[in-house]
Amino acid sequence: MRKKAVVLGLGMSGKSAMNFLKNKGYEVLGVDKENENQTMDFSHISLVVKSPGLLLTHPLVEAASAKNLIVDEIELGAKELMRRGKTLIAITGTNGKTTTTFLVAHILNVAGKKALACGNIGLPLTSVSYDADIYVVEISSFQLMFLKGELFDGGVLLNISHNHLDWHTNFTEYVEAKWSLVKRLKKGAPFFVSELLFHSHASSRISLLPKMEERVESLLSLVYREEGSKILKPEGENYRAAFALSSLFNISQDDFIKGCKTFKAPPHRMEVCENKKGVIGIDDSSATTIDAVLYSLDRIEKPVFLIVGGVHKGGDFKKWRDLFSQKVKKVFLIGSAAPLIQKALEGSVPIEVCNTLDRAVFEAEQRALEGDIILLSPGCSSFDEFKDYRQRGERFKKLILKEVMP
């Protein structure tokens, strides 16, 4: 008799898991996550795959968890890759994990290795081709919650700050999910963390991100300037993580520098564009947390017109007050979080409530002169106005470049 599996949530990873399991001979039932009231008898089910965004309180998730049936899509794919003798590297963190995942894979490929970026970046592990040797996997806290076993040959935890408190029970649960990556590493596999995390979580399994040699550091700084990035400072933490992971594969310094020089960051991550008026737009729509906004502002050399807001994901907007007072000319508020942000920032920086992105860009443009920067770094999710952060970022760029009118 064929084994039976259930996939909860039919998004990208859910559909991928369905196809994977069918190819493995399973009889698979897919369930749309919107069906909150559905009940199901799991007595004859071998495993249940839960889509990452599905809440733990969903009745079917609770029922499957009670029977210890839930397997994450990442785990399915990782075990298949292990069976095929592949190397897996895991990257997680609140901010910077997508860029770092792509950066590491790019550096390895430049050095002649066969590497593939995958996971929570839009390429499920159950959909990857098997012609690479090294799989660089981005993992979210949602996915880490249900991962089991020793799956990875190395890992990095970049940073932790308030995020996804609309999904996790509390911040402690979120932190524990991030740190659980260390339990998913094979015996003896290196696990790198930043200095702040290293001192907060003593363990013999944890290594401090190594400092790059002075030659590499100075060459990277030079590369950044040569590439014309006079607006942004380099992302030191991402480079250090990439340096640590690529060093595991004996990558030369020259290949590392070449990889960094030729790397193009994914869209909507401090993506710079400039219109005919000479106004510079920076699309940082992927910045959906409070700390991500601070991180992005810190990379910009001069004060900006800043657009923030959307759907609040948790955390205290008062954390923005000090840096905004130094680096923001005016804040334009959008989305359902606008009243909360306005109250938190009152008295620290000029504020204008615009509600929509179109209106915010229009108002910012009215004040911007040649060389001024309009930064979209929302610190919130996009679901009150857009399908996702990508759609929000694309709309912002089109508005800046006058490809559409507000």
CSV table of C-alpha atoms in Angstrom, one decimal:
chain,number,residue,atom,x,y,z
A,1,MET,CA,0.0,0.0,0.0
A,2,ARG,CA,1.3,3.5,-0.9
A,3,LYS,CA,2.2,5.8,2.0
A,4,LYS,CA,0.0,8.8,2.5
A,5,ALA,CA,1.1,12.4,3.1
A,6,VAL,CA,-0.6,15.7,3.6
A,7,VAL,CA,0.7,19.1,2.5
A,8,LEU,CA,-0.8,22.0,4.5
A,9,GLY,CA,-0.6,25.2,2.4
A,10,LEU,CA,-0.2,25.3,-1.3
A,11,GLY,CA,2.2,28.1,-1.8
A,12,MET,CA,5.6,27.7,-3.6
A,13,SER,CA,7.2,25.3,-1.0
A,14,GLY,CA,3.9,23.4,-0.5
A,15,LYS,CA,3.5,22.7,-4.2
A,16,SER,CA,7.2,21.7,-4.5
A,17,ALA,CA,6.8,19.3,-1.6
A,18,MET,CA,3.7,17.7,-3.2
A,19,ASN,CA,5.6,17.0,-6.4
A,20,PHE,CA,8.6,15.7,-4.5
A,21,LEU,CA,6.5,13.3,-2.5
A,22,LYS,CA,4.5,12.1,-5.5
A,23,ASN,CA,7.8,11.3,-7.2
A,24,LYS,CA,8.8,9.3,-4.1
A,25,GLY,CA,5.6,7.2,-4.5
A,26,TYR,CA,3.4,8.9,-1.9
A,27,GLU,CA,-0.3,9.4,-2.2
A,28,VAL,CA,-0.5,13.2,-1.4
A,29,LEU,CA,-3.4,15.4,-0.4
A,30,GLY,CA,-2.9,19.1,-0.6
A,31,VAL,CA,-4.9,21.4,1.7
A,32,ASP,CA,-5.3,25.2,1.1
A,33,LYS,CA,-4.1,27.0,4.2
A,34,GLU,CA,-7.1,29.4,4.1
A,35,ASN,CA,-9.5,26.6,5.2
A,36,GLU,CA,-9.3,27.3,8.9
A,37,ASN,CA,-12.2,25.1,10.0
A,38,GLN,CA,-11.3,21.9,8.2
A,39,THR,CA,-10.8,18.7,10.3
A,40,MET,CA,-8.9,15.7,9.2
A,41,ASP,CA,-8.2,12.1,10.4
A,42,PHE,CA,-4.4,11.7,10.5
A,43,SER,CA,-4.5,8.1,11.7
A,44,HIS,CA,-3.3,6.7,8.3
A,45,ILE,CA,-1.0,9.5,7.4
A,46,SER,CA,2.8,9.0,7.4
A,47,LEU,CA,3.8,12.6,7.4
A,48,VAL,CA,2.5,16.2,7.1
A,49,VAL,CA,4.4,19.0,5.4
A,50,LYS,CA,3.5,22.5,6.8
A,51,SER,CA,4.0,25.6,4.7
A,52,PRO,CA,6.3,28.1,6.4
A,53,GLY,CA,3.7,30.9,6.9
A,54,LEU,CA,1.0,28.7,8.4
A,55,LEU,CA,0.4,29.6,12.0
A,56,LEU,CA,1.1,27.1,14.7
A,57,THR,CA,-2.5,27.7,16.0
A,58,HIS,CA,-4.1,26.4,12.7
A,59,PRO,CA,-6.3,23.5,13.8
A,60,LEU,CA,-4.7,21.1,11.3
A,61,VAL,CA,-1.2,22.1,12.4
A,62,GLU,CA,-2.1,21.5,16.0
A,63,ALA,CA,-3.6,18.1,15.2
A,64,ALA,CA,-0.6,17.0,13.1
A,65,SER,CA,1.8,18.3,15.7
A,66,ALA,CA,0.1,16.3,18.5
A,67,LYS,CA,0.8,13.2,16.5
A,68,ASN,CA,4.4,14.3,15.7
A,69,LEU,CA,3.8,14.0,12.0
A,70,ILE,CA,5.1,17.4,10.8
A,71,VAL,CA,8.1,17.4,8.6
A,72,ASP,CA,9.4,20.7,7.1
A,73,GLU,CA,9.9,20.9,3.3
A,74,ILE,CA,13.6,21.9,4.0
A,75,GLU,CA,14.1,18.6,5.8
A,76,LEU,CA,12.7,16.6,2.9
A,77,GLY,CA,15.0,18.3,0.4
A,78,ALA,CA,18.0,18.3,2.7
A,79,LYS,CA,17.8,14.5,3.4
A,80,GLU,CA,17.6,13.8,-0.4
A,81,LEU,CA,20.6,16.0,-1.0
A,82,MET,CA,22.5,14.2,1.8
A,83,ARG,CA,21.6,10.9,0.3
A,84,ARG,CA,23.2,12.1,-2.9
A,85,GLY,CA,26.4,13.1,-1.1
A,86,LYS,CA,25.9,16.9,-1.4
A,87,THR,CA,27.3,19.5,1.0
A,88,LEU,CA,24.7,21.8,2.7
A,89,ILE,CA,25.4,25.2,4.3
A,90,ALA,CA,22.7,26.9,6.3
A,91,ILE,CA,22.3,30.7,6.8
A,92,THR,CA,19.7,32.3,9.1
A,93,GLY,CA,19.3,35.6,10.9
A,94,THR,CA,16.8,38.5,11.1
A,95,ASN,CA,18.6,40.7,8.6
A,96,GLY,CA,20.9,40.1,5.7
A,97,LYS,CA,20.4,36.3,5.2
A,98,THR,CA,19.1,36.5,1.6
A,99,THR,CA,21.9,38.7,0.4
A,100,THR,CA,24.5,36.5,2.3
A,101,THR,CA,23.1,33.3,0.8
A,102,PHE,CA,23.4,34.6,-2.7
A,103,LEU,CA,26.8,36.1,-2.0
A,104,VAL,CA,28.3,32.9,-0.6
A,105,ALA,CA,27.0,30.8,-3.6
A,106,HIS,CA,28.3,33.4,-6.0
A,107,ILE,CA,31.8,33.5,-4.4
A,108,LEU,CA,31.9,29.7,-4.5
A,109,ASN,CA,30.9,29.6,-8.2
A,110,VAL,CA,33.5,32.3,-9.1
A,111,ALA,CA,36.1,30.0,-7.4
A,112,GLY,CA,35.2,27.1,-9.6
A,113,LYS,CA,32.9,25.3,-7.2
A,114,LYS,CA,29.4,24.2,-8.2
A,115,ALA,CA,27.1,26.0,-5.7
A,116,LEU,CA,23.4,26.8,-5.6
A,117,ALA,CA,21.6,29.3,-3.5
A,118,CYS,CA,18.2,27.9,-2.3
A,119,GLY,CA,15.7,27.5,0.5
A,120,ASN,CA,13.7,30.5,1.8
A,121,ILE,CA,14.8,32.7,-1.2
A,122,GLY,CA,12.2,31.3,-3.6
A,123,LEU,CA,13.8,28.0,-4.6
A,124,PRO,CA,12.5,25.2,-2.3
A,125,LEU,CA,15.0,22.4,-1.5
A,126,THR,CA,12.6,19.9,-2.9
A,127,SER,CA,12.8,21.6,-6.3
A,128,VAL,CA,16.5,22.0,-6.8
A,129,SER,CA,18.5,20.4,-9.6
A,130,TYR,CA,21.1,17.9,-8.4
A,131,ASP,CA,24.1,19.1,-10.5
A,132,ALA,CA,25.6,21.3,-7.9
A,133,ASP,CA,28.0,20.1,-5.2
A,134,ILE,CA,27.3,22.7,-2.5
A,135,TYR,CA,23.8,24.0,-1.6
A,136,VAL,CA,23.7,27.3,0.3
A,137,VAL,CA,20.4,27.3,2.1
A,138,GLU,CA,18.5,30.3,3.6
A,139,ILE,CA,16.3,29.2,6.5
A,140,SER,CA,13.6,31.2,8.3
A,141,SER,CA,12.5,30.8,11.9
A,142,PHE,CA,9.3,29.3,10.7
A,143,GLN,CA,11.2,26.5,9.0
A,144,LEU,CA,13.6,26.0,11.9
A,145,MET,CA,10.7,25.4,14.3
A,146,PHE,CA,10.0,22.0,12.8
A,147,LEU,CA,13.4,20.8,11.5
A,148,LYS,CA,14.8,17.6,12.9
A,149,GLY,CA,18.1,15.8,12.5
A,150,GLU,CA,21.7,16.7,11.7
A,151,LEU,CA,21.5,18.1,8.2
A,152,PHE,CA,24.1,20.8,7.5
A,153,ASP,CA,27.9,20.9,7.1
A,154,GLY,CA,28.2,24.4,8.4
A,155,GLY,CA,26.0,27.3,9.4
A,156,VAL,CA,25.8,31.0,10.2
A,157,LEU,CA,23.5,33.0,12.5
A,158,LEU,CA,24.0,36.6,11.4
A,159,ASN,CA,21.9,38.5,14.0
A,160,ILE,CA,18.7,38.4,16.0
A,161,SER,CA,16.2,41.2,16.6
A,162,HIS,CA,12.4,41.5,17.0
A,163,ASN,CA,10.6,40.0,14.0
A,164,HIS,CA,7.6,37.8,13.1
A,165,LEU,CA,6.0,38.5,16.5
A,166,ASP,CA,2.7,38.2,14.5
A,167,TRP,CA,3.6,34.5,14.0
A,168,HIS,CA,5.7,33.4,17.0
A,169,THR,CA,4.1,33.2,20.4
A,170,ASN,CA,6.7,35.6,21.8
A,171,PHE,CA,10.2,36.9,21.2
A,172,THR,CA,11.8,34.1,23.3
A,173,GLU,CA,10.3,31.5,20.9
A,174,TYR,CA,11.7,33.4,17.9
A,175,VAL,CA,15.2,33.5,19.5
A,176,GLU,CA,15.1,29.8,20.4
A,177,ALA,CA,14.0,29.0,16.8
A,178,LYS,CA,17.0,30.9,15.4
A,179,TRP,CA,19.5,29.3,17.8
A,180,SER,CA,18.1,25.9,17.1
A,181,LEU,CA,20.1,25.8,13.8
A,182,VAL,CA,23.1,24.7,15.9
A,183,LYS,CA,21.2,21.5,16.6
A,184,ARG,CA,20.7,20.9,12.9
A,185,LEU,CA,24.4,20.8,12.1
A,186,LYS,CA,26.4,17.6,11.7
A,187,LYS,CA,28.9,16.6,14.4
A,188,GLY,CA,31.9,18.9,14.2
A,189,ALA,CA,30.4,21.2,11.7
A,190,PRO,CA,31.3,24.9,12.2
A,191,PHE,CA,28.6,27.4,13.4
A,192,PHE,CA,29.5,31.0,13.1
A,193,VAL,CA,27.8,33.9,14.9
A,194,SER,CA,28.5,37.7,15.3
A,195,GLU,CA,30.4,39.0,18.3
A,196,LEU,CA,27.3,40.2,20.1
A,197,LEU,CA,25.6,36.8,19.8
A,198,PHE,CA,28.8,34.9,20.6
A,199,HIS,CA,29.1,36.6,24.0
A,200,SER,CA,25.4,36.1,24.8
A,201,HIS,CA,25.3,32.4,24.1
A,202,ALA,CA,28.4,30.5,25.4
A,203,SER,CA,28.8,27.0,23.8
A,204,SER,CA,31.7,25.0,22.6
A,205,ARG,CA,29.9,24.5,19.3
A,206,ILE,CA,29.8,28.2,18.4
A,207,SER,CA,32.6,30.1,16.6
A,208,LEU,CA,33.0,33.9,16.3
A,209,LEU,CA,32.8,35.2,12.8
A,210,PRO,CA,36.5,35.6,11.8
A,211,LYS,CA,37.9,39.0,11.0
A,212,MET,CA,39.0,39.4,7.4
A,213,GLU,CA,42.7,40.0,6.9
A,214,GLU,CA,43.6,43.7,6.5
A,215,ARG,CA,44.5,43.2,2.8
A,216,VAL,CA,41.0,41.7,2.1
A,217,GLU,CA,39.2,44.4,4.1
A,218,SER,CA,41.0,47.2,2.4
A,219,LEU,CA,40.5,45.7,-1.1
A,220,LEU,CA,36.8,45.3,-0.5
A,221,SER,CA,36.5,48.9,0.6
A,222,LEU,CA,38.3,49.9,-2.6
A,223,VAL,CA,36.1,47.7,-4.7
A,224,TYR,CA,33.1,49.3,-3.2
A,225,ARG,CA,34.3,52.8,-4.1
A,226,GLU,CA,35.4,51.7,-7.6
A,227,GLU,CA,31.8,50.4,-8.2
A,228,GLY,CA,30.6,53.9,-7.6
A,229,SER,CA,28.8,53.2,-4.4
A,230,LYS,CA,29.4,56.6,-2.8
A,231,ILE,CA,26.0,56.6,-1.3
A,232,LEU,CA,26.2,53.3,0.7
A,233,LYS,CA,28.8,51.8,3.1
A,234,PRO,CA,29.6,48.1,2.5
A,235,GLU,CA,27.8,45.5,4.5
A,236,GLY,CA,30.6,44.3,6.8
A,237,GLU,CA,28.6,41.5,8.5
A,238,ASN,CA,27.5,39.9,5.3
A,239,TYR,CA,31.0,39.9,3.9
A,240,ARG,CA,32.5,38.5,7.1
A,241,ALA,CA,29.9,35.7,7.1
A,242,ALA,CA,30.7,35.0,3.4
A,243,PHE,CA,34.4,35.0,4.2
A,244,ALA,CA,33.9,32.5,7.0
A,245,LEU,CA,31.8,30.1,4.9
A,246,SER,CA,33.8,30.3,1.7
A,247,SER,CA,37.0,29.7,3.8
A,248,LEU,CA,35.6,26.2,4.6
A,249,PHE,CA,36.2,25.4,0.9
A,250,ASN,CA,39.7,26.7,0.7
A,251,ILE,CA,38.8,29.7,-1.5
A,252,SER,CA,41.7,32.0,-2.2
A,253,GLN,CA,41.6,35.6,-1.1
A,254,ASP,CA,41.7,36.7,-4.8
A,255,ASP,CA,38.7,34.6,-5.6
A,256,PHE,CA,36.9,35.9,-2.6
A,257,ILE,CA,37.6,39.5,-3.6
A,258,LYS,CA,36.6,38.8,-7.2
A,259,GLY,CA,33.4,37.2,-6.1
A,260,CYS,CA,32.5,40.2,-4.0
A,261,LYS,CA,33.4,42.6,-6.8
A,262,THR,CA,31.2,40.8,-9.3
A,263,PHE,CA,28.3,40.2,-7.0
A,264,LYS,CA,24.9,41.9,-7.7
A,265,ALA,CA,22.7,41.9,-4.6
A,266,PRO,CA,19.1,40.7,-5.0
A,267,PRO,CA,16.4,43.3,-5.8
A,268,HIS,CA,14.7,45.4,-3.1
A,269,ARG,CA,17.8,45.3,-0.8
A,270,MET,CA,19.2,48.8,-0.8
A,271,GLU,CA,18.7,48.9,-4.6
A,272,VAL,CA,19.7,52.4,-5.9
A,273,CYS,CA,18.0,54.1,-8.8
A,274,GLU,CA,18.1,57.8,-10.0
A,275,ASN,CA,15.5,59.8,-11.9
A,276,LYS,CA,16.0,62.6,-14.5
A,277,LYS,CA,15.7,65.2,-11.8
A,278,GLY,CA,18.7,63.7,-10.1
A,279,VAL,CA,16.7,62.5,-7.1
A,280,ILE,CA,18.1,59.1,-5.8
A,281,GLY,CA,15.6,56.4,-4.8
A,282,ILE,CA,16.7,53.5,-2.6
A,283,ASP,CA,14.4,50.5,-2.7
A,284,ASP,CA,14.8,48.6,0.6
A,285,SER,CA,11.4,47.1,0.5
A,286,SER,CA,12.7,43.9,2.0
A,287,ALA,CA,13.4,45.7,5.3
A,288,THR,CA,10.4,44.6,7.2
A,289,THR,CA,11.7,44.8,10.8
A,290,ILE,CA,12.5,47.7,13.1
A,291,ASP,CA,16.2,46.8,13.3
A,292,ALA,CA,16.4,46.4,9.5
A,293,VAL,CA,15.5,50.0,9.0
A,294,LEU,CA,18.3,51.1,11.5
A,295,TYR,CA,20.8,48.8,9.7
A,296,SER,CA,19.9,50.3,6.3
A,297,LEU,CA,20.0,53.9,7.6
A,298,ASP,CA,23.4,53.3,9.1
A,299,ARG,CA,24.7,52.4,5.6
A,300,ILE,CA,23.8,55.8,4.1
A,301,GLU,CA,26.3,58.6,4.4
A,302,LYS,CA,23.8,61.5,4.4
A,303,PRO,CA,20.3,62.4,5.7
A,304,VAL,CA,17.3,61.0,3.7
A,305,PHE,CA,13.6,61.4,3.1
A,306,LEU,CA,12.3,58.2,4.6
A,307,ILE,CA,9.1,56.2,3.8
A,308,VAL,CA,8.1,53.7,6.6
A,309,GLY,CA,5.0,51.8,7.5
A,310,GLY,CA,2.7,48.9,6.5
A,311,VAL,CA,1.6,46.1,8.7
A,312,HIS,CA,3.3,46.1,12.1
A,313,LYS,CA,5.2,42.8,12.8
A,314,GLY,CA,6.0,43.5,16.4
A,315,GLY,CA,8.6,45.6,18.3
A,316,ASP,CA,8.8,49.1,19.5
A,317,PHE,CA,9.0,51.9,17.0
A,318,LYS,CA,10.5,54.2,19.6
A,319,LYS,CA,13.8,52.4,18.9
A,320,TRP,CA,14.0,54.6,15.7
A,321,ARG,CA,13.9,58.0,17.5
A,322,ASP,CA,17.6,58.6,18.1
A,323,LEU,CA,18.9,57.6,14.7
A,324,PHE,CA,16.0,59.2,12.8
A,325,SER,CA,16.7,62.5,14.6
A,326,GLN,CA,20.3,62.4,13.1
A,327,LYS,CA,19.8,60.9,9.7
A,328,VAL,CA,16.2,61.6,8.5
A,329,LYS,CA,15.0,64.9,7.0
A,330,LYS,CA,11.4,63.9,7.1
A,331,VAL,CA,9.4,60.7,7.6
A,332,PHE,CA,6.4,59.8,5.4
A,333,LEU,CA,4.1,57.2,7.0
A,334,ILE,CA,2.1,54.6,5.1
A,335,GLY,CA,-0.1,51.7,5.9
A,336,SER,CA,-2.0,50.5,9.0
A,337,ALA,CA,1.0,51.0,11.3
A,338,ALA,CA,1.1,54.8,10.6
A,339,PRO,CA,-0.7,55.9,13.8
A,340,LEU,CA,1.5,53.7,15.9
A,341,ILE,CA,4.7,55.1,14.3
A,342,GLN,CA,3.5,58.7,14.5
A,343,LYS,CA,2.9,58.3,18.2
A,344,ALA,CA,6.3,56.7,18.8
A,345,LEU,CA,8.3,59.3,16.7
A,346,GLU,CA,6.4,62.5,17.8
A,347,GLY,CA,8.9,65.3,18.6
A,348,SER,CA,12.0,63.5,17.2
A,349,VAL,CA,11.6,64.1,13.5
A,350,PRO,CA,9.2,65.9,11.1
A,351,ILE,CA,6.4,63.6,10.1
A,352,GLU,CA,3.8,63.4,7.4
A,353,VAL,CA,1.0,60.8,7.3
A,354,CYS,CA,0.4,59.8,3.7
A,355,ASN,CA,-1.3,56.4,4.1
A,356,THR,CA,-0.4,55.1,0.6
A,357,LEU,CA,3.0,54.5,-1.0
A,358,ASP,CA,2.0,56.6,-4.1
A,359,ARG,CA,1.2,59.6,-1.9
A,360,ALA,CA,4.4,59.2,0.1
A,361,VAL,CA,6.6,59.2,-2.9
A,362,PHE,CA,4.8,62.2,-4.4
A,363,GLU,CA,5.2,64.2,-1.2
A,364,ALA,CA,8.8,63.3,-0.8
A,365,GLU,CA,9.6,64.2,-4.4
A,366,GLN,CA,8.0,67.6,-3.9
A,367,ARG,CA,10.7,68.3,-1.3
A,368,ALA,CA,13.7,66.5,-2.8
A,369,LEU,CA,16.4,68.4,-4.7
A,370,GLU,CA,19.0,67.0,-7.0
A,371,GLY,CA,21.2,64.6,-5.1
A,372,ASP,CA,18.7,64.0,-2.3
A,373,ILE,CA,17.8,60.5,-1.3
A,374,ILE,CA,14.3,59.0,-0.9
A,375,LEU,CA,14.6,55.8,1.0
A,376,LEU,CA,11.8,53.2,1.1
A,377,SER,CA,12.7,51.1,4.2
A,378,PRO,CA,9.3,50.3,5.7
A,379,GLY,CA,10.1,48.3,8.8
A,380,CYS,CA,6.7,46.6,8.3
A,381,SER,CA,5.2,44.0,6.0
A,382,SER,CA,3.3,45.0,2.9
A,383,PHE,CA,0.1,43.1,3.0
A,384,ASP,CA,-2.3,46.0,3.7
A,385,GLU,CA,-1.5,47.5,0.3
A,386,PHE,CA,0.6,45.0,-1.7
A,387,LYS,CA,0.9,41.3,-2.4
A,388,ASP,CA,4.4,41.2,-1.0
A,389,TYR,CA,7.5,43.3,-0.5
A,390,ARG,CA,8.6,42.7,-4.1
A,391,GLN,CA,5.4,44.3,-5.5
A,392,ARG,CA,5.9,47.2,-3.1
A,393,GLY,CA,9.5,47.7,-4.2
A,394,GLU,CA,8.7,47.5,-7.9
A,395,ARG,CA,6.0,50.1,-7.4
A,396,PHE,CA,8.4,52.4,-5.5
A,397,LYS,CA,11.0,52.2,-8.3
A,398,LYS,CA,8.4,52.9,-11.0
A,399,LEU,CA,7.2,56.0,-9.1
A,400,ILE,CA,10.7,57.3,-8.6
A,401,LEU,CA,11.6,56.8,-12.3
A,402,LYS,CA,8.3,58.3,-13.4
A,403,GLU,CA,7.3,55.0,-15.2
A,404,VAL,CA,3.9,55.4,-13.5
A,405,MET,CA,2.1,58.3,-12.0
A,406,PRO,CA,0.8,58.4,-8.4
